[in-house]
């Protein structure tokens, strides 16, 4: 039985004339990842190879190249504002990563989170190999604040979740071209869960203060209770033995209200379920009820406002595109 085709891209400087290699490599990395500027340390003698595959909405890239610097500038972001979260796994060599004023010194086996919507740079002082995993920011279901807390920080893989993720990600990257599309989609979902868990783990290890602990607790409570129609600021405040006023004050620095967060997380859950392909397809109203929406009309209006499509149009679009090219919905606001 033939496999469903995957979107693959392999680019190498092997047959490119020396005087054209830098320009070619700059274009190759920008095509495979996001638009960046690449400055090799030695432009006269340079070699690089990058291969990318799509597993559902997850893009997996394997890159090996000589020493140089890779930068994403504000001008490039303005021209191509992809809202992606990326995880880099340095396989060999060393690197210095900069984002949001943080500096991470990386060695082989280290992981780093970064956000393509904000400037960043990698400096590789010697030949290196790295795997890059990119996915739409909204599918993580993690707050902007939590993402900013972990970007620019190297995550060692000797202990904790890092030690579990490193072999899994390395194997996933190496085998990405061979996965059938349906398997790739399921793997993408597992990777999202693992990355979201790793972000939560990192934020809990070094919270700013007791307020961060409480905010994280509230967010975890919301995720656990999403399917409960009675979930509300009032019920959350009671569960945490605080006033509703104090709960709202906690979220003043989060860029989102509690009520909006509840709705956003429910819509994200519905969007993922409606896009999922399987033998049994639940009705739109059943999906809405499962995730706490009591009023079908309200659910449809909220879904269209967030995604630009009705729930049925969203489902149909994903089914028509198929497993090879599942479109990502716009970020929820």
CSV table of C-alpha atoms in Angstrom, one decimal, residues 81-209:
chain,number,residue,atom,x,y,z
A,81,UNK,CA,5.7,37.6,10.5
A,82,UNK,CA,5.3,33.8,11.0
A,83,UNK,CA,3.9,33.1,14.5
A,84,UNK,CA,5.9,30.0,15.1
A,85,UNK,CA,7.5,28.5,18.2
A,86,UNK,CA,10.7,26.6,17.6
A,87,UNK,CA,12.8,24.2,19.5
A,88,UNK,CA,16.4,23.7,18.5
A,89,UNK,CA,18.3,20.5,19.5
A,90,UNK,CA,22.1,21.0,19.0
A,91,UNK,CA,23.4,17.6,17.9
A,92,UNK,CA,27.1,18.5,17.6
A,93,UNK,CA,29.3,21.6,17.9
A,94,UNK,CA,28.6,24.6,20.2
A,95,UNK,CA,26.4,27.6,19.8
A,96,UNK,CA,25.5,31.0,21.4
A,97,UNK,CA,21.8,31.9,21.2
A,98,UNK,CA,20.4,35.3,21.9
A,99,UNK,CA,16.7,36.4,22.3
A,100,UNK,CA,14.9,38.9,24.5
A,101,UNK,CA,18.2,40.0,26.1
A,102,UNK,CA,19.0,36.5,27.2
A,103,UNK,CA,22.2,34.6,26.2
A,104,UNK,CA,22.3,30.8,26.1
A,105,UNK,CA,25.6,28.9,25.7
A,106,UNK,CA,24.7,25.6,24.1
A,107,UNK,CA,26.6,22.3,23.8
A,108,UNK,CA,25.8,19.1,22.1
A,109,UNK,CA,22.5,17.7,23.3
A,110,UNK,CA,21.1,21.0,24.7
A,111,UNK,CA,17.7,22.3,23.8
A,112,UNK,CA,16.5,25.9,23.3
A,113,UNK,CA,13.1,27.4,22.8
A,114,UNK,CA,12.6,30.5,20.6
A,115,UNK,CA,9.9,32.5,19.1
A,116,UNK,CA,10.2,33.4,15.4
A,117,UNK,CA,8.0,36.5,15.9
A,118,UNK,CA,10.8,38.2,17.9
A,119,UNK,CA,14.5,38.8,16.8
A,120,UNK,CA,17.0,36.1,17.6
A,121,UNK,CA,20.4,34.9,16.5
A,122,UNK,CA,22.5,31.7,16.7
A,123,UNK,CA,26.3,32.0,16.5
A,124,UNK,CA,28.1,28.7,15.6
A,125,UNK,CA,31.9,29.1,16.1
A,126,UNK,CA,32.7,25.7,14.4
A,127,UNK,CA,31.0,23.2,12.2
A,128,UNK,CA,27.7,22.1,13.7
A,129,UNK,CA,24.7,19.9,13.3
A,130,UNK,CA,21.3,20.8,14.7
A,131,UNK,CA,17.6,19.7,14.5
A,132,UNK,CA,14.9,22.3,14.4
A,133,UNK,CA,11.2,21.7,15.3
A,134,UNK,CA,8.7,24.4,14.3
A,135,UNK,CA,5.0,24.6,15.0
A,136,UNK,CA,2.3,27.2,15.0
A,137,UNK,CA,2.4,29.1,18.2
A,138,UNK,CA,-1.3,28.8,19.0
A,139,UNK,CA,-1.4,25.0,19.0
A,140,UNK,CA,0.8,24.9,22.2
A,141,UNK,CA,-2.0,26.4,24.4
A,142,UNK,CA,0.7,28.2,26.4
A,143,UNK,CA,0.6,31.8,27.4
A,144,UNK,CA,2.9,34.4,25.8
A,145,UNK,CA,4.3,35.1,29.2
A,146,UNK,CA,5.3,31.5,29.7
A,147,UNK,CA,6.9,31.3,26.3
A,148,UNK,CA,8.9,34.4,27.0
A,149,UNK,CA,10.1,33.0,30.3
A,150,UNK,CA,11.7,30.0,28.6
A,151,UNK,CA,13.1,31.6,25.4
A,152,UNK,CA,16.8,32.2,25.4
A,153,UNK,CA,17.5,29.6,28.1
A,154,UNK,CA,19.5,26.4,27.2
A,155,UNK,CA,17.8,23.3,28.6
A,156,UNK,CA,20.2,20.6,29.4
A,157,UNK,CA,19.3,17.0,28.7
A,158,UNK,CA,21.2,15.3,31.4
A,159,UNK,CA,18.3,15.2,33.8
A,160,UNK,CA,14.5,15.7,34.0
A,161,UNK,CA,12.3,16.0,30.9
A,162,UNK,CA,15.2,17.0,28.8
A,163,UNK,CA,16.7,13.6,29.2
A,164,UNK,CA,13.5,12.1,27.9
A,165,UNK,CA,13.0,14.5,25.0
A,166,UNK,CA,16.5,14.3,23.5
A,167,UNK,CA,16.5,10.7,22.3
A,168,UNK,CA,12.9,11.0,21.2
A,169,UNK,CA,13.5,14.2,19.2
A,170,UNK,CA,16.7,12.9,17.7
A,171,UNK,CA,14.9,9.7,16.5
A,172,UNK,CA,11.9,11.7,15.3
A,173,UNK,CA,14.1,14.0,13.2
A,174,UNK,CA,16.1,11.1,11.6
A,175,UNK,CA,13.0,9.1,10.8
A,176,UNK,CA,10.8,12.0,9.7
A,177,UNK,CA,11.0,11.3,5.9
A,178,UNK,CA,9.8,7.7,6.4
A,179,UNK,CA,6.6,8.3,8.4
A,180,UNK,CA,3.2,7.9,6.6
A,181,UNK,CA,1.2,11.2,6.7
A,182,UNK,CA,-1.4,9.8,9.2
A,183,UNK,CA,1.4,8.7,11.6
A,184,UNK,CA,3.0,12.1,11.2
A,185,UNK,CA,-0.2,13.9,12.3
A,186,UNK,CA,-0.4,11.8,15.4
A,187,UNK,CA,3.2,12.4,16.2
A,188,UNK,CA,2.8,16.1,15.9
A,189,UNK,CA,0.1,16.1,18.5
A,190,UNK,CA,2.4,14.2,20.9
A,191,UNK,CA,5.2,16.7,20.3
A,192,UNK,CA,2.9,19.6,21.1
A,193,UNK,CA,2.0,18.0,24.4
A,194,UNK,CA,5.6,17.3,25.3
A,195,UNK,CA,6.8,20.9,24.4
A,196,UNK,CA,3.9,22.4,26.4
A,197,UNK,CA,4.8,20.2,29.4
A,198,UNK,CA,8.5,21.2,29.1
A,199,UNK,CA,7.6,24.9,29.1
A,200,UNK,CA,5.4,24.4,32.2
A,201,UNK,CA,8.2,22.4,33.9
A,202,UNK,CA,10.8,25.2,33.1
A,203,UNK,CA,8.5,28.0,34.4
A,204,UNK,CA,7.8,26.1,37.6
A,205,UNK,CA,11.5,25.6,38.3
A,206,UNK,CA,12.3,29.3,38.6
A,207,UNK,CA,9.1,31.4,39.1
A,208,UNK,CA,9.5,35.1,39.6
A,209,UNK,CA,7.5,35.0,42.9
